[in-house]
PDB file of C-alpha atoms in Angstrom:
ATOM      1  CA  ASP A   1      71.051 129.566 124.093  1.00  0.00           C
ATOM      2  CA  VAL A   2      73.271 130.865 126.891  1.00  0.00           C
ATOM      3  CA  VAL A   3      72.747 134.578 127.446  1.00  0.00           C
ATOM      4  CA  MET A   4      75.780 136.558 128.579  1.00  0.00           C
ATOM      5  CA  THR A   5      75.050 139.788 130.469  1.00  0.00           C
ATOM      6  CA  GLN A   6      77.774 142.346 131.094  1.00  0.00           C
ATOM      7  CA  SER A   7      77.785 145.315 133.418  1.00  0.00           C
ATOM      8  CA  PRO A   8      78.290 148.151 133.394  1.00  0.00           C
ATOM      9  CA  LEU A   9      77.608 149.222 129.826  1.00  0.00           C
ATOM     10  CA  SER A  10      80.048 152.092 130.163  1.00  0.00           C
ATOM     11  CA  LEU A  11      82.948 152.471 132.600  1.00  0.00           C
ATOM     12  CA  PRO A  12      84.679 155.854 132.940  1.00  0.00           C
ATOM     13  CA  VAL A  13      87.964 155.358 134.796  1.00  0.00           C
ATOM     14  CA  THR A  14      90.733 157.652 135.997  1.00  0.00           C
ATOM     15  CA  LEU A  15      94.195 156.762 134.700  1.00  0.00           C
ATOM     16  CA  GLY A  16      96.040 154.618 137.221  1.00  0.00           C
ATOM     17  CA  GLN A  17      92.867 153.547 138.980  1.00  0.00           C
ATOM     18  CA  PRO A  18      91.389 150.035 138.957  1.00  0.00           C
ATOM     19  CA  ALA A  19      88.462 148.900 136.816  1.00  0.00           C
ATOM     20  CA  SER A  20      86.164 145.923 137.112  1.00  0.00           C
ATOM     21  CA  ILE A  21      83.748 144.426 134.573  1.00  0.00           C
ATOM     22  CA  SER A  22      81.109 141.864 135.452  1.00  0.00           C
ATOM     23  CA  CYS A  23      79.809 139.084 133.216  1.00  0.00           C
ATOM     24  CA  ARG A  24      76.964 136.774 134.132  1.00  0.00           C
ATOM     25  CA  SER A  25      75.732 133.749 132.219  1.00  0.00           C
ATOM     26  CA  SER A  26      72.167 132.431 132.122  1.00  0.00           C
ATOM     27  CA  GLN A  27      73.423 128.986 133.103  1.00  0.00           C
ATOM     28  CA  SER A  28      76.532 127.491 134.654  1.00  0.00           C
ATOM     29  CA  LEU A  29      79.546 127.487 132.340  1.00  0.00           C
ATOM     30  CA  VAL A  30      81.125 124.431 133.938  1.00  0.00           C
ATOM     31  CA  HIS A  31      81.626 121.918 131.132  1.00  0.00           C
ATOM     32  CA  SER A  32      81.160 118.176 131.618  1.00  0.00           C
ATOM     33  CA  ASP A  33      84.957 117.890 131.303  1.00  0.00           C
ATOM     34  CA  GLY A  34      85.338 120.047 134.420  1.00  0.00           C
ATOM     35  CA  ASN A  35      86.637 123.136 132.624  1.00  0.00           C
ATOM     36  CA  THR A  36      84.884 126.501 132.435  1.00  0.00           C
ATOM     37  CA  TYR A  37      85.112 128.020 128.974  1.00  0.00           C
ATOM     38  CA  LEU A  38      84.783 131.737 129.619  1.00  0.00           C
ATOM     39  CA  ASN A  39      86.953 134.124 127.631  1.00  0.00           C
ATOM     40  CA  TRP A  40      87.516 137.883 127.633  1.00  0.00           C
ATOM     41  CA  PHE A  41      88.280 139.991 124.578  1.00  0.00           C
ATOM     42  CA  GLN A  42      89.432 143.574 124.116  1.00  0.00           C
ATOM     43  CA  GLN A  43      88.524 145.645 121.073  1.00  0.00           C
ATOM     44  CA  ARG A  44      90.383 148.919 120.793  1.00  0.00           C
ATOM     45  CA  PRO A  45      88.835 151.644 118.624  1.00  0.00           C
ATOM     46  CA  GLY A  46      89.114 150.766 114.943  1.00  0.00           C
ATOM     47  CA  GLN A  47      90.777 147.413 115.606  1.00  0.00           C
ATOM     48  CA  SER A  48      89.859 143.741 115.502  1.00  0.00           C
ATOM     49  CA  PRO A  49      89.084 141.991 118.783  1.00  0.00           C
ATOM     50  CA  ARG A  50      91.985 140.499 120.699  1.00  0.00           C
ATOM     51  CA  ARG A  51      91.707 137.723 123.252  1.00  0.00           C
ATOM     52  CA  LEU A  52      92.981 138.640 126.729  1.00  0.00           C
ATOM     53  CA  ILE A  53      91.862 135.794 128.957  1.00  0.00           C
ATOM     54  CA  TYR A  54      90.799 132.194 128.314  1.00  0.00           C
ATOM     55  CA  LYS A  55      89.232 129.612 130.618  1.00  0.00           C
ATOM     56  CA  VAL A  56      88.293 132.271 133.201  1.00  0.00           C
ATOM     57  CA  SER A  57      91.729 133.287 134.403  1.00  0.00           C
ATOM     58  CA  ASN A  58      94.485 132.387 131.933  1.00  0.00           C
ATOM     59  CA  ARG A  59      96.180 135.396 130.373  1.00  0.00           C
ATOM     60  CA  ASP A  60      97.149 135.189 126.734  1.00  0.00           C
ATOM     61  CA  SER A  61     100.747 135.712 125.697  1.00  0.00           C
ATOM     62  CA  GLY A  62     101.692 139.380 125.649  1.00  0.00           C
ATOM     63  CA  VAL A  63      98.771 140.501 127.802  1.00  0.00           C
ATOM     64  CA  PRO A  64      99.943 142.778 130.623  1.00  0.00           C
ATOM     65  CA  ASP A  65      99.620 141.338 134.099  1.00  0.00           C
ATOM     66  CA  ARG A  66      97.416 144.255 135.158  1.00  0.00           C
ATOM     67  CA  PHE A  67      94.605 142.268 133.497  1.00  0.00           C
ATOM     68  CA  SER A  68      93.130 139.421 135.513  1.00  0.00           C
ATOM     69  CA  GLY A  69      90.079 137.205 135.243  1.00  0.00           C
ATOM     70  CA  SER A  70      88.193 135.409 137.972  1.00  0.00           C
ATOM     71  CA  GLY A  71      84.874 133.777 138.745  1.00  0.00           C
ATOM     72  CA  SER A  72      83.025 130.516 138.602  1.00  0.00           C
ATOM     73  CA  GLY A  73      79.696 129.004 137.652  1.00  0.00           C
ATOM     74  CA  THR A  74      77.677 131.925 136.319  1.00  0.00           C
ATOM     75  CA  ASP A  75      79.548 134.966 137.661  1.00  0.00           C
ATOM     76  CA  PHE A  76      82.801 136.238 136.212  1.00  0.00           C
ATOM     77  CA  THR A  77      84.923 139.364 136.487  1.00  0.00           C
ATOM     78  CA  LEU A  78      87.635 141.051 134.453  1.00  0.00           C
ATOM     79  CA  LYS A  79      89.822 143.404 136.466  1.00  0.00           C
ATOM     80  CA  ILE A  80      92.348 145.976 135.346  1.00  0.00           C
ATOM     81  CA  SER A  81      94.544 146.808 138.320  1.00  0.00           C
ATOM     82  CA  ARG A  82      95.689 150.220 137.043  1.00  0.00           C
ATOM     83  CA  VAL A  83      94.083 151.544 133.882  1.00  0.00           C
ATOM     84  CA  GLU A  84      96.386 152.923 131.203  1.00  0.00           C
ATOM     85  CA  ALA A  85      95.456 155.013 128.167  1.00  0.00           C
ATOM     86  CA  GLU A  86      95.943 152.018 125.834  1.00  0.00           C
ATOM     87  CA  ASP A  87      93.210 150.097 127.700  1.00  0.00           C
ATOM     88  CA  VAL A  88      90.468 152.267 126.198  1.00  0.00           C
ATOM     89  CA  GLY A  89      88.069 150.161 124.191  1.00  0.00           C
ATOM     90  CA  ILE A  90      85.213 147.699 124.458  1.00  0.00           C
ATOM     91  CA  TYR A  91      85.544 144.499 126.435  1.00  0.00           C
ATOM     92  CA  TYR A  92      83.505 141.370 125.717  1.00  0.00           C
ATOM     93  CA  CYS A  93      83.042 138.139 127.592  1.00  0.00           C
ATOM     94  CA  MET A  94      82.238 134.971 125.637  1.00  0.00           C
ATOM     95  CA  GLN A  95      81.202 131.465 126.586  1.00  0.00           C
ATOM     96  CA  GLY A  96      82.350 128.320 124.822  1.00  0.00           C
ATOM     97  CA  THR A  97      80.801 125.700 127.099  1.00  0.00           C
ATOM     98  CA  HIS A  98      77.302 125.309 125.669  1.00  0.00           C
ATOM     99  CA  TRP A  99      77.316 125.591 121.907  1.00  0.00           C
ATOM    100  CA  PRO A 100      76.190 126.052 119.252  1.00  0.00           C
ATOM    101  CA  PRO A 101      75.813 128.918 119.387  1.00  0.00           C
ATOM    102  CA  LEU A 102      78.926 130.443 120.927  1.00  0.00           C
ATOM    103  CA  THR A 103      77.699 133.606 122.620  1.00  0.00           C
ATOM    104  CA  PHE A 104      79.165 136.962 123.594  1.00  0.00           C
ATOM    105  CA  GLY A 105      78.166 139.514 126.164  1.00  0.00           C
ATOM    106  CA  GLY A 106      76.971 142.868 124.943  1.00  0.00           C
ATOM    107  CA  GLY A 107      80.226 144.634 125.723  1.00  0.00           C
ATOM    108  CA  THR A 108      81.528 147.168 128.238  1.00  0.00           C
ATOM    109  CA  LYS A 109      83.052 150.413 127.016  1.00  0.00           C
ATOM    110  CA  VAL A 110      86.052 151.533 129.043  1.00  0.00           C
ATOM    111  CA  GLU A 111      86.937 155.210 128.700  1.00  0.00           C
ATOM    112  CA  ILE A 112      89.182 157.644 130.494  1.00  0.00           C
ATOM    113  CA  LYS A 113      87.540 160.272 132.703  1.00  0.00           C
TER     114      LYS A 113
ATOM    115  CA  GLU B   1     103.521 134.622 112.703  1.00  0.00           C
ATOM    116  CA  VAL B   2      99.839 133.732 112.462  1.00  0.00           C
ATOM    117  CA  GLN B   3      98.030 135.835 109.867  1.00  0.00           C
ATOM    118  CA  LEU B   4      94.399 135.808 108.783  1.00  0.00           C
ATOM    119  CA  VAL B   5      93.426 138.042 105.873  1.00  0.00           C
ATOM    120  CA  GLU B   6      89.792 138.401 104.837  1.00  0.00           C
ATOM    121  CA  SER B   7      88.647 139.496 101.399  1.00  0.00           C
ATOM    122  CA  GLY B   8      85.530 139.593  99.269  1.00  0.00           C
ATOM    123  CA  GLY B   9      83.453 142.148 101.129  1.00  0.00           C
ATOM    124  CA  GLY B  10      81.439 144.784  99.363  1.00  0.00           C
ATOM    125  CA  LEU B  11      78.069 146.394  98.694  1.00  0.00           C
ATOM    126  CA  VAL B  12      75.248 144.138  97.538  1.00  0.00           C
ATOM    127  CA  GLN B  13      71.487 144.458  97.221  1.00  0.00           C
ATOM    128  CA  PRO B  14      69.047 142.497  99.398  1.00  0.00           C
ATOM    129  CA  GLY B  15      68.583 138.968  98.081  1.00  0.00           C
ATOM    130  CA  GLU B  16      71.975 138.855  96.410  1.00  0.00           C
ATOM    131  CA  SER B  17      74.970 136.649  97.223  1.00  0.00           C
ATOM    132  CA  LEU B  18      78.558 137.233  98.281  1.00  0.00           C
ATOM    133  CA  ARG B  19      81.505 134.975  99.072  1.00  0.00           C
ATOM    134  CA  LEU B  20      84.057 135.896 101.699  1.00  0.00           C
ATOM    135  CA  SER B  21      87.518 134.380 101.827  1.00  0.00           C
ATOM    136  CA  CYS B  22      90.085 134.180 104.602  1.00  0.00           C
ATOM    137  CA  ALA B  23      93.698 133.418 103.705  1.00  0.00           C
ATOM    138  CA  ALA B  24      95.615 131.827 106.569  1.00  0.00           C
ATOM    139  CA  SER B  25      99.358 131.668 107.063  1.00  0.00           C
ATOM    140  CA  GLY B  26     101.911 131.069 109.794  1.00  0.00           C
ATOM    141  CA  PHE B  27     100.331 127.872 111.138  1.00  0.00           C
ATOM    142  CA  THR B  28      99.182 124.435 110.006  1.00  0.00           C
ATOM    143  CA  PHE B  29      95.728 125.501 108.824  1.00  0.00           C
ATOM    144  CA  SER B  30      94.451 121.965 108.285  1.00  0.00           C
ATOM    145  CA  THR B  31      94.605 121.122 111.996  1.00  0.00           C
ATOM    146  CA  TYR B  32      92.562 124.004 113.441  1.00  0.00           C
ATOM    147  CA  TRP B  33      88.872 124.770 113.840  1.00  0.00           C
ATOM    148  CA  MET B  34      87.991 128.042 112.138  1.00  0.00           C
ATOM    149  CA  ASN B  35      85.208 130.553 112.666  1.00  0.00           C
ATOM    150  CA  TRP B  36      83.376 133.512 111.201  1.00  0.00           C
ATOM    151  CA  VAL B  37      82.319 136.222 113.645  1.00  0.00           C
ATOM    152  CA  ARG B  38      80.483 139.390 112.630  1.00  0.00           C
ATOM    153  CA  GLN B  39      79.924 142.849 114.053  1.00  0.00           C
ATOM    154  CA  ALA B  40      77.111 145.068 112.823  1.00  0.00           C
ATOM    155  CA  PRO B  41      77.902 148.814 112.719  1.00  0.00           C
ATOM    156  CA  GLY B  42      78.168 150.132 116.268  1.00  0.00           C
ATOM    157  CA  LYS B  43      77.083 146.793 117.729  1.00  0.00           C
ATOM    158  CA  GLY B  44      78.651 143.853 119.555  1.00  0.00           C
ATOM    159  CA  LEU B  45      80.191 140.607 118.382  1.00  0.00           C
ATOM    160  CA  GLU B  46      78.124 137.716 117.018  1.00  0.00           C
ATOM    161  CA  TRP B  47      79.474 134.270 116.204  1.00  0.00           C
ATOM    162  CA  VAL B  48      78.244 133.163 112.778  1.00  0.00           C
ATOM    163  CA  ALA B  49      79.675 129.726 112.005  1.00  0.00           C
ATOM    164  CA  ASN B  50      82.549 127.343 112.563  1.00  0.00           C
ATOM    165  CA  ILE B  51      84.089 124.337 110.834  1.00  0.00           C
ATOM    166  CA  LYS B  52      86.129 121.379 111.972  1.00  0.00           C
ATOM    167  CA  PRO B  53      89.684 120.896 110.631  1.00  0.00           C
ATOM    168  CA  GLY B  54      88.640 118.271 108.074  1.00  0.00           C
ATOM    169  CA  GLY B  55      85.498 120.154 107.110  1.00  0.00           C
ATOM    170  CA  THR B  56      83.190 117.317 108.142  1.00  0.00           C
ATOM    171  CA  GLU B  57      81.405 119.259 110.888  1.00  0.00           C
ATOM    172  CA  LYS B  58      79.924 122.723 110.516  1.00  0.00           C
ATOM    173  CA  TYR B  59      77.767 124.761 112.874  1.00  0.00           C
ATOM    174  CA  TYR B  60      75.796 127.963 112.400  1.00  0.00           C
ATOM    175  CA  VAL B  61      73.901 130.578 114.359  1.00  0.00           C
ATOM    176  CA  ASP B  62      70.173 130.173 113.721  1.00  0.00           C
ATOM    177  CA  SER B  63      69.817 133.497 111.903  1.00  0.00           C
ATOM    178  CA  VAL B  64      72.019 132.340 108.991  1.00  0.00           C
ATOM    179  CA  LYS B  65      71.101 128.655 108.762  1.00  0.00           C
ATOM    180  CA  GLY B  66      70.007 127.740 105.241  1.00  0.00           C
ATOM    181  CA  ARG B  67      71.465 130.952 103.790  1.00  0.00           C
ATOM    182  CA  PHE B  68      75.183 130.864 104.683  1.00  0.00           C
ATOM    183  CA  THR B  69      77.655 128.046 104.078  1.00  0.00           C
ATOM    184  CA  ILE B  70      81.073 127.813 105.695  1.00  0.00           C
ATOM    185  CA  SER B  71      83.744 125.796 103.910  1.00  0.00           C
ATOM    186  CA  ARG B  72      87.499 125.419 103.739  1.00  0.00           C
ATOM    187  CA  ASP B  73      90.215 124.344 101.333  1.00  0.00           C
ATOM    188  CA  ASN B  74      93.087 122.995 103.398  1.00  0.00           C
ATOM    189  CA  ALA B  75      95.299 122.697 100.322  1.00  0.00           C
ATOM    190  CA  LYS B  76      94.931 126.449  99.788  1.00  0.00           C
ATOM    191  CA  ASN B  77      94.984 127.381 103.483  1.00  0.00           C
ATOM    192  CA  SER B  78      91.714 129.172 102.980  1.00  0.00           C
ATOM    193  CA  LEU B  79      88.382 129.563 104.757  1.00  0.00           C
ATOM    194  CA  TYR B  80      85.216 130.687 102.995  1.00  0.00           C
ATOM    195  CA  LEU B  81      81.750 131.984 103.793  1.00  0.00           C
ATOM    196  CA  GLN B  82      79.175 131.759 101.021  1.00  0.00           C
ATOM    197  CA  MET B  83      76.352 134.160 101.858  1.00  0.00           C
ATOM    198  CA  ASN B  84      73.101 133.845  99.915  1.00  0.00           C
ATOM    199  CA  SER B  85      69.764 135.645 100.209  1.00  0.00           C
ATOM    200  CA  LEU B  86      71.454 138.517 101.995  1.00  0.00           C
ATOM    201  CA  ARG B  87      69.376 140.829 104.167  1.00  0.00           C
ATOM    202  CA  ALA B  88      69.953 144.324 105.486  1.00  0.00           C
ATOM    203  CA  GLU B  89      70.556 142.860 108.941  1.00  0.00           C
ATOM    204  CA  ASP B  90      73.546 140.912 107.588  1.00  0.00           C
ATOM    205  CA  THR B  91      75.393 144.223 107.164  1.00  0.00           C
ATOM    206  CA  ALA B  92      78.505 143.878 109.310  1.00  0.00           C
ATOM    207  CA  ILE B  93      82.233 143.495 109.464  1.00  0.00           C
ATOM    208  CA  TYR B  94      82.958 139.776 109.114  1.00  0.00           C
ATOM    209  CA  TYR B  95      85.997 138.458 110.955  1.00  0.00           C
ATOM    210  CA  CYS B  96      87.773 135.193 110.400  1.00  0.00           C
ATOM    211  CA  ALA B  97      88.988 133.750 113.717  1.00  0.00           C
ATOM    212  CA  ARG B  98      91.020 130.700 114.604  1.00  0.00           C
ATOM    213  CA  ASP B  99      90.487 128.369 117.548  1.00  0.00           C
ATOM    214  CA  GLY B 100      93.539 127.257 119.481  1.00  0.00           C
ATOM    215  CA  GLU B 101      94.832 123.740 119.829  1.00  0.00           C
ATOM    216  CA  LEU B 102      93.050 122.709 123.017  1.00  0.00           C
ATOM    217  CA  THR B 103      89.341 122.147 123.648  1.00  0.00           C
ATOM    218  CA  GLY B 104      87.632 125.425 124.409  1.00  0.00           C
ATOM    219  CA  ASP B 105      90.638 127.463 123.295  1.00  0.00           C
ATOM    220  CA  LEU B 106      88.495 129.743 121.184  1.00  0.00           C
ATOM    221  CA  PHE B 107      89.276 132.714 118.942  1.00  0.00           C
ATOM    222  CA  ASP B 108      92.963 133.060 119.731  1.00  0.00           C
ATOM    223  CA  TYR B 109      93.710 134.891 116.470  1.00  0.00           C
ATOM    224  CA  TRP B 110      91.533 137.236 114.398  1.00  0.00           C
ATOM    225  CA  GLY B 111      91.756 138.773 110.966  1.00  0.00           C
ATOM    226  CA  GLN B 112      91.272 142.466 110.203  1.00  0.00           C
ATOM    227  CA  GLY B 113      87.733 141.934 108.937  1.00  0.00           C
ATOM    228  CA  ALA B 114      85.796 142.401 105.699  1.00  0.00           C
ATOM    229  CA  LEU B 115      82.891 144.833 105.457  1.00  0.00           C
ATOM    230  CA  VAL B 116      79.665 143.547 103.938  1.00  0.00           C
ATOM    231  CA  THR B 117      76.951 146.107 103.241  1.00  0.00           C
ATOM    232  CA  VAL B 118      73.501 144.962 102.148  1.00  0.00           C
ATOM    233  CA  SER B 119      71.468 147.874 100.857  1.00  0.00           C
ATOM    234  CA  SER B 120      69.287 148.852  97.941  1.00  0.00           C
TER     235      SER B 120
END
C-alpha cells in the first residue's frame, strides 16, 4: 500500500500570512497514463471533507485562488497564500494512482495563532 | 445540485450488523463510481470501499474484506454498505463520496456522514 506522510501535524498561522503543507508518498504517484493522481481535501470543524485540488494542481470550482497545489513524483505541497479565518481546519492529501486501497495522509491541522 | 444523504447509522453491539444507505440526487447516479470513506472519532480519513457504475466491480480496504459489502441500486439512485460482524474499531462517521467523470477524479462530492457506534 502507498503510505502518505504529511507534515507538519499542526500549523499555527497568523491571519494574512502564508501557509505550506507537505505531503510525501512512499512511491511515485505517476500513473502509467502519465497523470499524477494526488488530491487535497479540507475539513472544517464539524463538516464533511471538501475537495480543494485534484491531479496535483487543479483547483476545484469555487475554491479561492489563494489555494495552490504543486509537486511531482513523491513530493507535493499545498500552499495558502494568505490565510483567512475560514481556512481553519484539517487538510488531507490523498493518492489515487496505486489502488486499492486509496490512501490518505494523516492530516495537518491549520489554526490561527 | 449534487446531493448525497447518508442514513442508517446507529449504536450496535460487537458482532452485530448494520446497513448504511446513501441517497443520491442532482446527477446521473448510474454513470459514476461511488465510495464509502470513514473517519473514526478524532482520527483521519480512511477509504473503505468503492463500486463501479454498473456494480460489476467492487474493491475494499483489507480491514473490512469479508465483513462489509458495498452495493448499489441504480434504479433507486442509492448506494449501500452492509456491515456484518462489526467491531469496536469500526466505530466511525461513514461518508458516501462520489468520483468525478474522468479517471482519477476522486471524491468530488461528499455526504454529511452517518455515525456508526459499535459498543457493548
